[in-house]
PDB file of N, CA and C in Angstrom:
ATOM      1  N   MET T  56      -4.488  -5.546 -25.578  1.00 55.00           N
ATOM      2  CA  MET T  56      -4.804  -5.320 -24.093  1.00 55.00           C
ATOM      3  C   MET T  56      -6.253  -5.421 -23.765  1.00 55.00           C
ATOM      4  N   GLY T  57      -6.526  -6.172 -22.670  1.00 62.00           N
ATOM      5  CA  GLY T  57      -7.948  -6.331 -22.383  1.00 62.00           C
ATOM      6  C   GLY T  57      -8.467  -5.028 -21.430  1.00 62.00           C
ATOM      7  N   SER T  58      -9.617  -4.936 -21.029  1.00 67.00           N
ATOM      8  CA  SER T  58      -9.982  -3.950 -20.253  1.00 67.00           C
ATOM      9  C   SER T  58      -9.474  -4.010 -18.965  1.00 67.00           C
ATOM     10  N   PRO T  59      -9.082  -2.990 -18.232  1.00 68.00           N
ATOM     11  CA  PRO T  59      -8.577  -3.093 -16.913  1.00 68.00           C
ATOM     12  C   PRO T  59      -9.476  -3.518 -15.856  1.00 68.00           C
ATOM     13  N   GLN T  60      -9.029  -4.371 -15.045  1.00 70.00           N
ATOM     14  CA  GLN T  60      -9.766  -4.954 -13.838  1.00 70.00           C
ATOM     15  C   GLN T  60      -9.867  -3.774 -12.843  1.00 70.00           C
ATOM     16  N   VAL T  61     -11.036  -3.703 -12.252  1.00 73.00           N
ATOM     17  CA  VAL T  61     -11.431  -2.768 -11.027  1.00 73.00           C
ATOM     18  C   VAL T  61     -11.811  -3.536  -9.996  1.00 73.00           C
ATOM     19  N   ARG T  62     -10.867  -3.254  -8.920  1.00 77.00           N
ATOM     20  CA  ARG T  62     -10.959  -4.043  -7.551  1.00 77.00           C
ATOM     21  C   ARG T  62     -11.096  -2.914  -6.686  1.00 77.00           C
ATOM     22  N   LYS T  63     -11.552  -3.176  -5.361  1.00 81.00           N
ATOM     23  CA  LYS T  63     -11.566  -2.386  -4.258  1.00 81.00           C
ATOM     24  C   LYS T  63     -10.909  -3.292  -3.163  1.00 81.00           C
ATOM     25  N   TYR T  64     -10.043  -2.421  -2.490  1.00 83.00           N
ATOM     26  CA  TYR T  64      -9.523  -3.091  -1.299  1.00 83.00           C
ATOM     27  C   TYR T  64      -9.515  -2.053  -0.205  1.00 83.00           C
ATOM     28  N   ALA T  65      -9.944  -2.398   0.896  1.00 83.00           N
ATOM     29  CA  ALA T  65     -10.167  -1.433   2.102  1.00 83.00           C
ATOM     30  C   ALA T  65      -9.185  -1.889   3.205  1.00 83.00           C
ATOM     31  N   TRP T  66      -8.224  -0.931   3.814  1.00 86.00           N
ATOM     32  CA  TRP T  66      -7.256  -1.257   4.784  1.00 86.00           C
ATOM     33  C   TRP T  66      -7.773  -0.176   5.855  1.00 86.00           C
ATOM     34  N   ARG T  67      -8.116  -0.848   6.963  1.00 83.00           N
ATOM     35  CA  ARG T  67      -8.675   0.061   8.051  1.00 83.00           C
ATOM     36  C   ARG T  67      -7.249   0.023   9.076  1.00 83.00           C
ATOM     37  N   ILE T  68      -6.798   1.273   9.414  1.00 83.00           N
ATOM     38  CA  ILE T  68      -5.697   1.538  10.237  1.00 83.00           C
ATOM     39  C   ILE T  68      -6.203   1.894  11.473  1.00 83.00           C
ATOM     40  N   GLU T  69      -6.078   1.300  12.586  1.00 81.00           N
ATOM     41  CA  GLU T  69      -6.821   1.627  13.947  1.00 81.00           C
ATOM     42  C   GLU T  69      -5.791   2.481  14.594  1.00 81.00           C
ATOM     43  N   ASN T  70      -6.379   3.635  15.341  1.00 81.00           N
ATOM     44  CA  ASN T  70      -5.448   4.264  16.165  1.00 81.00           C
ATOM     45  C   ASN T  70      -4.407   4.939  15.580  1.00 81.00           C
ATOM     46  N   PHE T  71      -4.637   5.605  14.312  1.00 79.00           N
ATOM     47  CA  PHE T  71      -3.437   6.294  13.649  1.00 79.00           C
ATOM     48  C   PHE T  71      -2.590   7.181  14.171  1.00 79.00           C
ATOM     49  N   SER T  72      -3.161   7.980  15.148  1.00 78.00           N
ATOM     50  CA  SER T  72      -2.340   8.952  15.800  1.00 78.00           C
ATOM     51  C   SER T  72      -1.433   8.315  16.735  1.00 78.00           C
ATOM     52  N   CYS T  73      -1.682   6.975  17.100  1.00 82.00           N
ATOM     53  CA  CYS T  73      -0.819   6.225  18.173  1.00 82.00           C
ATOM     54  C   CYS T  73       0.335   5.307  17.567  1.00 82.00           C
ATOM     55  N   ILE T  74       0.289   5.285  16.224  1.00 84.00           N
ATOM     56  CA  ILE T  74       1.449   4.377  15.466  1.00 84.00           C
ATOM     57  C   ILE T  74       2.789   4.807  15.865  1.00 84.00           C
ATOM     58  N   LYS T  75       3.482   3.780  16.306  1.00 84.00           N
ATOM     59  CA  LYS T  75       4.943   3.964  16.733  1.00 84.00           C
ATOM     60  C   LYS T  75       5.983   3.487  15.757  1.00 84.00           C
ATOM     61  N   CYS T  76       5.474   2.458  15.000  1.00 85.00           N
ATOM     62  CA  CYS T  76       6.530   1.678  14.145  1.00 85.00           C
ATOM     63  C   CYS T  76       6.741   2.647  12.884  1.00 85.00           C
ATOM     64  N   LYS T  77       7.832   2.327  12.130  1.00 86.00           N
ATOM     65  CA  LYS T  77       8.223   3.237  11.035  1.00 86.00           C
ATOM     66  C   LYS T  77       7.518   2.788   9.829  1.00 86.00           C
ATOM     67  N   LYS T  78       6.964   1.458   9.677  1.00 88.00           N
ATOM     68  CA  LYS T  78       6.248   1.013   8.640  1.00 88.00           C
ATOM     69  C   LYS T  78       5.373  -0.033   8.868  1.00 88.00           C
ATOM     70  N   LEU T  79       4.275  -0.126   8.023  1.00 91.00           N
ATOM     71  CA  LEU T  79       3.076  -1.113   8.217  1.00 91.00           C
ATOM     72  C   LEU T  79       2.883  -1.815   6.686  1.00 91.00           C
ATOM     73  N   TYR T  80       2.590  -2.981   6.780  1.00 93.00           N
ATOM     74  CA  TYR T  80       2.297  -3.633   5.461  1.00 93.00           C
ATOM     75  C   TYR T  80       0.756  -4.212   5.710  1.00 93.00           C
ATOM     76  N   SER T  81       0.017  -3.855   4.670  1.00 93.00           N
ATOM     77  CA  SER T  81      -1.429  -4.312   4.590  1.00 93.00           C
ATOM     78  C   SER T  81      -1.487  -5.940   4.611  1.00 93.00           C
ATOM     79  N   ASP T  82      -2.619  -6.400   4.645  1.00 94.00           N
ATOM     80  CA  ASP T  82      -2.694  -7.904   4.149  1.00 94.00           C
ATOM     81  C   ASP T  82      -2.488  -8.013   2.711  1.00 94.00           C
ATOM     82  N   VAL T  83      -2.035  -9.184   2.291  1.00 93.00           N
ATOM     83  CA  VAL T  83      -2.090  -9.389   0.884  1.00 93.00           C
ATOM     84  C   VAL T  83      -3.493  -9.501   0.199  1.00 93.00           C
ATOM     85  N   PHE T  84      -3.521  -8.845  -0.955  1.00 90.00           N
ATOM     86  CA  PHE T  84      -4.753  -8.909  -1.832  1.00 90.00           C
ATOM     87  C   PHE T  84      -4.295  -9.152  -3.351  1.00 90.00           C
ATOM     88  N   HIS T  85      -5.533  -9.825  -3.928  1.00 87.00           N
ATOM     89  CA  HIS T  85      -5.180 -10.304  -5.291  1.00 87.00           C
ATOM     90  C   HIS T  85      -5.887  -9.374  -6.392  1.00 87.00           C
ATOM     91  N   VAL T  86      -4.993  -9.113  -7.374  1.00 84.00           N
ATOM     92  CA  VAL T  86      -5.551  -8.367  -8.602  1.00 84.00           C
ATOM     93  C   VAL T  86      -4.832  -8.712  -9.708  1.00 84.00           C
ATOM     94  N   GLY T  87      -5.460  -9.094 -10.779  1.00 79.00           N
ATOM     95  CA  GLY T  87      -4.788  -9.380 -11.966  1.00 79.00           C
ATOM     96  C   GLY T  87      -3.973 -10.848 -11.897  1.00 79.00           C
ATOM     97  N   GLY T  88      -4.149 -11.559 -11.064  1.00 81.00           N
ATOM     98  CA  GLY T  88      -3.480 -12.847 -10.848  1.00 81.00           C
ATOM     99  C   GLY T  88      -2.353 -12.636 -10.105  1.00 81.00           C
ATOM    100  N   ASN T  89      -2.057 -11.405  -9.564  1.00 83.00           N
ATOM    101  CA  ASN T  89      -0.798 -11.231  -8.695  1.00 83.00           C
ATOM    102  C   ASN T  89      -1.186 -10.785  -7.254  1.00 83.00           C
ATOM    103  N   LYS T  90      -0.228 -11.192  -6.340  1.00 88.00           N
ATOM    104  CA  LYS T  90      -0.344 -10.620  -5.075  1.00 88.00           C
ATOM    105  C   LYS T  90       0.233  -9.406  -4.852  1.00 88.00           C
ATOM    106  N   TRP T  91      -0.613  -8.533  -4.081  1.00 90.00           N
ATOM    107  CA  TRP T  91      -0.114  -7.290  -3.719  1.00 90.00           C
ATOM    108  C   TRP T  91      -0.338  -6.963  -2.224  1.00 90.00           C
ATOM    109  N   ARG T  92       0.392  -5.895  -1.734  1.00 92.00           N
ATOM    110  CA  ARG T  92       0.026  -5.234  -0.451  1.00 92.00           C
ATOM    111  C   ARG T  92       0.295  -3.841  -0.554  1.00 92.00           C
ATOM    112  N   LEU T  93      -0.064  -3.026   0.458  1.00 92.00           N
ATOM    113  CA  LEU T  93       0.139  -1.683   0.617  1.00 92.00           C
ATOM    114  C   LEU T  93       1.280  -1.595   1.559  1.00 92.00           C
ATOM    115  N   LEU T  94       2.389  -0.806   1.429  1.00 91.00           N
ATOM    116  CA  LEU T  94       3.433  -0.365   2.400  1.00 91.00           C
ATOM    117  C   LEU T  94       3.269   1.054   2.706  1.00 91.00           C
ATOM    118  N   PHE T  95       3.024   1.191   3.986  1.00 89.00           N
ATOM    119  CA  PHE T  95       2.588   2.546   4.648  1.00 89.00           C
ATOM    120  C   PHE T  95       3.759   2.994   5.525  1.00 89.00           C
ATOM    121  N   PHE T  96       4.242   4.174   5.276  1.00 88.00           N
ATOM    122  CA  PHE T  96       5.186   4.856   6.428  1.00 88.00           C
ATOM    123  C   PHE T  96       4.309   6.001   6.989  1.00 88.00           C
ATOM    124  N   PRO T  97       3.918   5.826   8.331  1.00 86.00           N
ATOM    125  CA  PRO T  97       3.089   6.906   8.724  1.00 86.00           C
ATOM    126  C   PRO T  97       3.860   8.186   8.896  1.00 86.00           C
ATOM    127  N   LYS T  98       5.187   8.226   9.243  1.00 83.00           N
ATOM    128  CA  LYS T  98       5.879   9.362   9.305  1.00 83.00           C
ATOM    129  C   LYS T  98       6.765   9.832   8.122  1.00 83.00           C
ATOM    130  N   GLY T  99       6.599   9.056   7.066  1.00 83.00           N
ATOM    131  CA  GLY T  99       7.378   9.269   5.782  1.00 83.00           C
ATOM    132  C   GLY T  99       8.573   8.223   5.692  1.00 83.00           C
ATOM    133  N   ASN T 100       8.974   7.960   4.455  1.00 82.00           N
ATOM    134  CA  ASN T 100       9.880   7.018   4.180  1.00 82.00           C
ATOM    135  C   ASN T 100      11.199   7.694   4.124  1.00 82.00           C
ATOM    136  N   THR T 101      12.003   8.011   5.423  1.00 74.00           N
ATOM    137  CA  THR T 101      12.880   8.930   5.466  1.00 74.00           C
ATOM    138  C   THR T 101      14.337   8.049   4.799  1.00 74.00           C
ATOM    139  N   GLN T 102      14.266   6.804   4.698  1.00 70.00           N
ATOM    140  CA  GLN T 102      15.359   5.976   4.079  1.00 70.00           C
ATOM    141  C   GLN T 102      15.564   6.160   2.650  1.00 70.00           C
ATOM    142  N   ARG T 103      14.364   6.490   2.089  1.00 60.00           N
ATOM    143  CA  ARG T 103      14.291   6.448   0.622  1.00 60.00           C
ATOM    144  C   ARG T 103      14.419   7.855   0.086  1.00 60.00           C
ATOM    145  N   ASN T 104      13.625   8.635   0.408  1.00 61.00           N
ATOM    146  CA  ASN T 104      13.620  10.187  -0.045  1.00 61.00           C
ATOM    147  C   ASN T 104      13.499  11.269   0.875  1.00 61.00           C
ATOM    148  N   GLN T 105      13.893  10.911   2.323  1.00 63.00           N
ATOM    149  CA  GLN T 105      13.977  12.081   3.122  1.00 63.00           C
ATOM    150  C   GLN T 105      12.842  12.958   3.288  1.00 63.00           C
ATOM    151  N   VAL T 106      11.700  12.363   3.276  1.00 66.00           N
ATOM    152  CA  VAL T 106      10.356  13.310   3.503  1.00 66.00           C
ATOM    153  C   VAL T 106       9.958  13.003   4.945  1.00 66.00           C
ATOM    154  N   ASP T 107       9.112  13.829   5.381  1.00 72.00           N
ATOM    155  CA  ASP T 107       8.549  13.659   6.708  1.00 72.00           C
ATOM    156  C   ASP T 107       7.096  13.631   6.687  1.00 72.00           C
ATOM    157  N   HIS T 108       6.468  13.079   5.695  1.00 81.00           N
ATOM    158  CA  HIS T 108       5.029  13.023   5.502  1.00 81.00           C
ATOM    159  C   HIS T 108       4.766  11.623   5.080  1.00 81.00           C
ATOM    160  N   ILE T 109       3.415  11.174   5.226  1.00 83.00           N
ATOM    161  CA  ILE T 109       2.952  10.004   4.792  1.00 83.00           C
ATOM    162  C   ILE T 109       3.449   9.595   3.454  1.00 83.00           C
ATOM    163  N   SER T 110       3.891   8.207   3.417  1.00 85.00           N
ATOM    164  CA  SER T 110       4.255   7.649   2.234  1.00 85.00           C
ATOM    165  C   SER T 110       3.743   6.398   2.158  1.00 85.00           C
ATOM    166  N   ILE T 111       3.039   6.043   1.017  1.00 87.00           N
ATOM    167  CA  ILE T 111       2.346   4.837   0.673  1.00 87.00           C
ATOM    168  C   ILE T 111       2.716   4.326  -0.649  1.00 87.00           C
ATOM    169  N   TYR T 112       3.071   2.964  -0.801  1.00 88.00           N
ATOM    170  CA  TYR T 112       3.489   2.270  -1.915  1.00 88.00           C
ATOM    171  C   TYR T 112       2.611   1.139  -2.121  1.00 88.00           C
ATOM    172  N   VAL T 113       2.445   0.621  -3.482  1.00 88.00           N
ATOM    173  CA  VAL T 113       1.867  -0.584  -3.815  1.00 88.00           C
ATOM    174  C   VAL T 113       3.108  -1.571  -4.033  1.00 88.00           C
ATOM    175  N   ASP T 114       3.082  -2.500  -3.233  1.00 87.00           N
ATOM    176  CA  ASP T 114       4.203  -3.474  -3.217  1.00 87.00           C
ATOM    177  C   ASP T 114       3.742  -4.886  -3.713  1.00 87.00           C
ATOM    178  N   VAL T 115       4.675  -5.533  -4.427  1.00 88.00           N
ATOM    179  CA  VAL T 115       4.425  -7.009  -5.115  1.00 88.00           C
ATOM    180  C   VAL T 115       4.739  -7.786  -3.952  1.00 88.00           C
ATOM    181  N   ALA T 116       3.725  -8.473  -3.355  1.00 88.00           N
ATOM    182  CA  ALA T 116       3.764  -9.337  -2.151  1.00 88.00           C
ATOM    183  C   ALA T 116       4.687 -10.551  -2.428  1.00 88.00           C
ATOM    184  N   ASP T 117       4.676 -11.104  -3.527  1.00 85.00           N
ATOM    185  CA  ASP T 117       5.627 -12.209  -3.914  1.00 85.00           C
ATOM    186  C   ASP T 117       6.750 -12.060  -4.834  1.00 85.00           C
ATOM    187  N   ALA T 118       7.430 -10.695  -4.907  1.00 83.00           N
ATOM    188  CA  ALA T 118       8.275 -10.299  -5.781  1.00 83.00           C
ATOM    189  C   ALA T 118       9.553 -11.289  -5.829  1.00 83.00           C
ATOM    190  N   ALA T 119       9.790 -12.006  -4.923  1.00 85.00           N
ATOM    191  CA  ALA T 119      10.967 -13.034  -5.004  1.00 85.00           C
ATOM    192  C   ALA T 119      10.746 -14.148  -5.811  1.00 85.00           C
ATOM    193  N   THR T 120       9.402 -14.406  -6.240  1.00 86.00           N
ATOM    194  CA  THR T 120       9.156 -15.616  -6.774  1.00 86.00           C
ATOM    195  C   THR T 120       8.868 -15.205  -8.323  1.00 86.00           C
ATOM    196  N   LEU T 121       9.029 -13.953  -8.557  1.00 84.00           N
ATOM    197  CA  LEU T 121       8.561 -13.694  -9.999  1.00 84.00           C
ATOM    198  C   LEU T 121       9.987 -13.437 -10.952  1.00 84.00           C
ATOM    199  N   PRO T 122       9.751 -13.752 -12.377  1.00 86.00           N
ATOM    200  CA  PRO T 122      10.913 -13.901 -13.036  1.00 86.00           C
ATOM    201  C   PRO T 122      11.709 -12.597 -13.261  1.00 86.00           C
ATOM    202  N   TYR T 123      12.981 -12.563 -13.399  1.00 89.00           N
ATOM    203  CA  TYR T 123      13.703 -11.235 -13.623  1.00 89.00           C
ATOM    204  C   TYR T 123      13.102 -10.325 -14.683  1.00 89.00           C
ATOM    205  N   GLY T 124      13.010  -9.129 -14.465  1.00 87.00           N
ATOM    206  CA  GLY T 124      12.302  -8.107 -15.412  1.00 87.00           C
ATOM    207  C   GLY T 124      10.929  -8.294 -15.407  1.00 87.00           C
ATOM    208  N   TRP T 125      10.206  -8.741 -14.487  1.00 84.00           N
ATOM    209  CA  TRP T 125       8.859  -8.855 -14.519  1.00 84.00           C
ATOM    210  C   TRP T 125       8.351  -7.405 -14.078  1.00 84.00           C
ATOM    211  N   SER T 126       7.158  -6.920 -14.788  1.00 83.00           N
ATOM    212  CA  SER T 126       6.679  -5.673 -14.495  1.00 83.00           C
ATOM    213  C   SER T 126       5.200  -5.729 -14.883  1.00 83.00           C
ATOM    214  N   ARG T 127       4.472  -4.797 -14.085  1.00 80.00           N
ATOM    215  CA  ARG T 127       3.005  -4.658 -14.286  1.00 80.00           C
ATOM    216  C   ARG T 127       2.809  -3.238 -14.334  1.00 80.00           C
ATOM    217  N   TYR T 128       1.694  -2.810 -14.841  1.00 78.00           N
ATOM    218  CA  TYR T 128       1.160  -1.356 -14.761  1.00 78.00           C
ATOM    219  C   TYR T 128       0.122  -1.346 -13.913  1.00 78.00           C
ATOM    220  N   ALA T 129       0.068  -0.672 -12.922  1.00 76.00           N
ATOM    221  CA  ALA T 129      -1.079  -0.394 -12.039  1.00 76.00           C
ATOM    222  C   ALA T 129      -1.549   0.994 -11.724  1.00 76.00           C
ATOM    223  N   GLN T 130      -2.694   1.306 -11.968  1.00 78.00           N
ATOM    224  CA  GLN T 130      -3.247   2.605 -11.849  1.00 78.00           C
ATOM    225  C   GLN T 130      -4.194   2.468 -10.382  1.00 78.00           C
ATOM    226  N   LEU T 131      -4.218   3.315  -9.472  1.00 77.00           N
ATOM    227  CA  LEU T 131      -4.984   3.235  -8.392  1.00 77.00           C
ATOM    228  C   LEU T 131      -5.444   4.673  -7.923  1.00 77.00           C
ATOM    229  N   ARG T 132      -6.652   4.506  -7.142  1.00 80.00           N
ATOM    230  CA  ARG T 132      -7.147   5.679  -6.494  1.00 80.00           C
ATOM    231  C   ARG T 132      -6.967   5.499  -5.019  1.00 80.00           C
ATOM    232  N   LEU T 133      -6.715   6.392  -4.201  1.00 79.00           N
ATOM    233  CA  LEU T 133      -6.699   6.360  -2.906  1.00 79.00           C
ATOM    234  C   LEU T 133      -7.545   7.171  -2.263  1.00 79.00           C
ATOM    235  N   THR T 134      -8.478   6.684  -1.410  1.00 79.00           N
ATOM    236  CA  THR T 134      -9.575   7.362  -0.639  1.00 79.00           C
ATOM    237  C   THR T 134      -9.349   7.305   0.879  1.00 79.00           C
ATOM    238  N   VAL T 135      -9.276   8.393   1.456  1.00 76.00           N
ATOM    239  CA  VAL T 135      -9.071   8.338   2.993  1.00 76.00           C
ATOM    240  C   VAL T 135     -10.470   8.745   3.446  1.00 76.00           C
ATOM    241  N   GLU T 136     -10.786   7.897   4.501  1.00 75.00           N
ATOM    242  CA  GLU T 136     -12.066   8.101   5.188  1.00 75.00           C
ATOM    243  C   GLU T 136     -11.683   8.268   6.651  1.00 75.00           C
ATOM    244  N   GLU T 137     -12.270   9.256   7.227  1.00 72.00           N
ATOM    245  CA  GLU T 137     -12.083   9.594   8.923  1.00 72.00           C
ATOM    246  C   GLU T 137     -13.063   9.101   9.352  1.00 72.00           C
ATOM    247  N   ALA T 138     -12.911   8.195  10.385  1.00 67.00           N
ATOM    248  CA  ALA T 138     -13.985   7.696  11.345  1.00 67.00           C
ATOM    249  C   ALA T 138     -13.829   8.630  12.644  1.00 67.00           C
ATOM    250  N   LEU T 139     -14.872   9.413  12.920  1.00 61.00           N
ATOM    251  CA  LEU T 139     -14.576  10.131  14.259  1.00 61.00           C
ATOM    252  C   LEU T 139     -15.579   9.528  15.383  1.00 61.00           C
ATOM    253  N   LEU T 140     -15.060   9.426  16.542  1.00 59.00           N
ATOM    254  CA  LEU T 140     -15.817   8.823  17.662  1.00 59.00           C
ATOM    255  C   LEU T 140     -16.596  10.027  18.149  1.00 59.00           C
ATOM    256  N   LYS T 141     -17.808   9.501  18.567  1.00 55.00           N
ATOM    257  CA  LYS T 141     -18.775  10.562  19.254  1.00 55.00           C
ATOM    258  C   LYS T 141     -18.742  10.450  20.754  1.00 55.00           C
TER     259      LYS T 141
END
């Protein structure tokens, strides 16, 4: 196994406190020859695990085109930056 690829992806969510939709998808980004996106539930993923807090997933953007049994190991770090208006 080679050394892991280190990539940075920034996703800015405008007007976070005003979000009304149940889920958001980030733009697609490429790492390790695969297409990924972030799946974000601002009020929690109540369909899956009945939580009422923010839920974030790494989603394979082109999952339907991958062979059966395909898998990847991904390690990530989440950094939240708050922009305050003056």
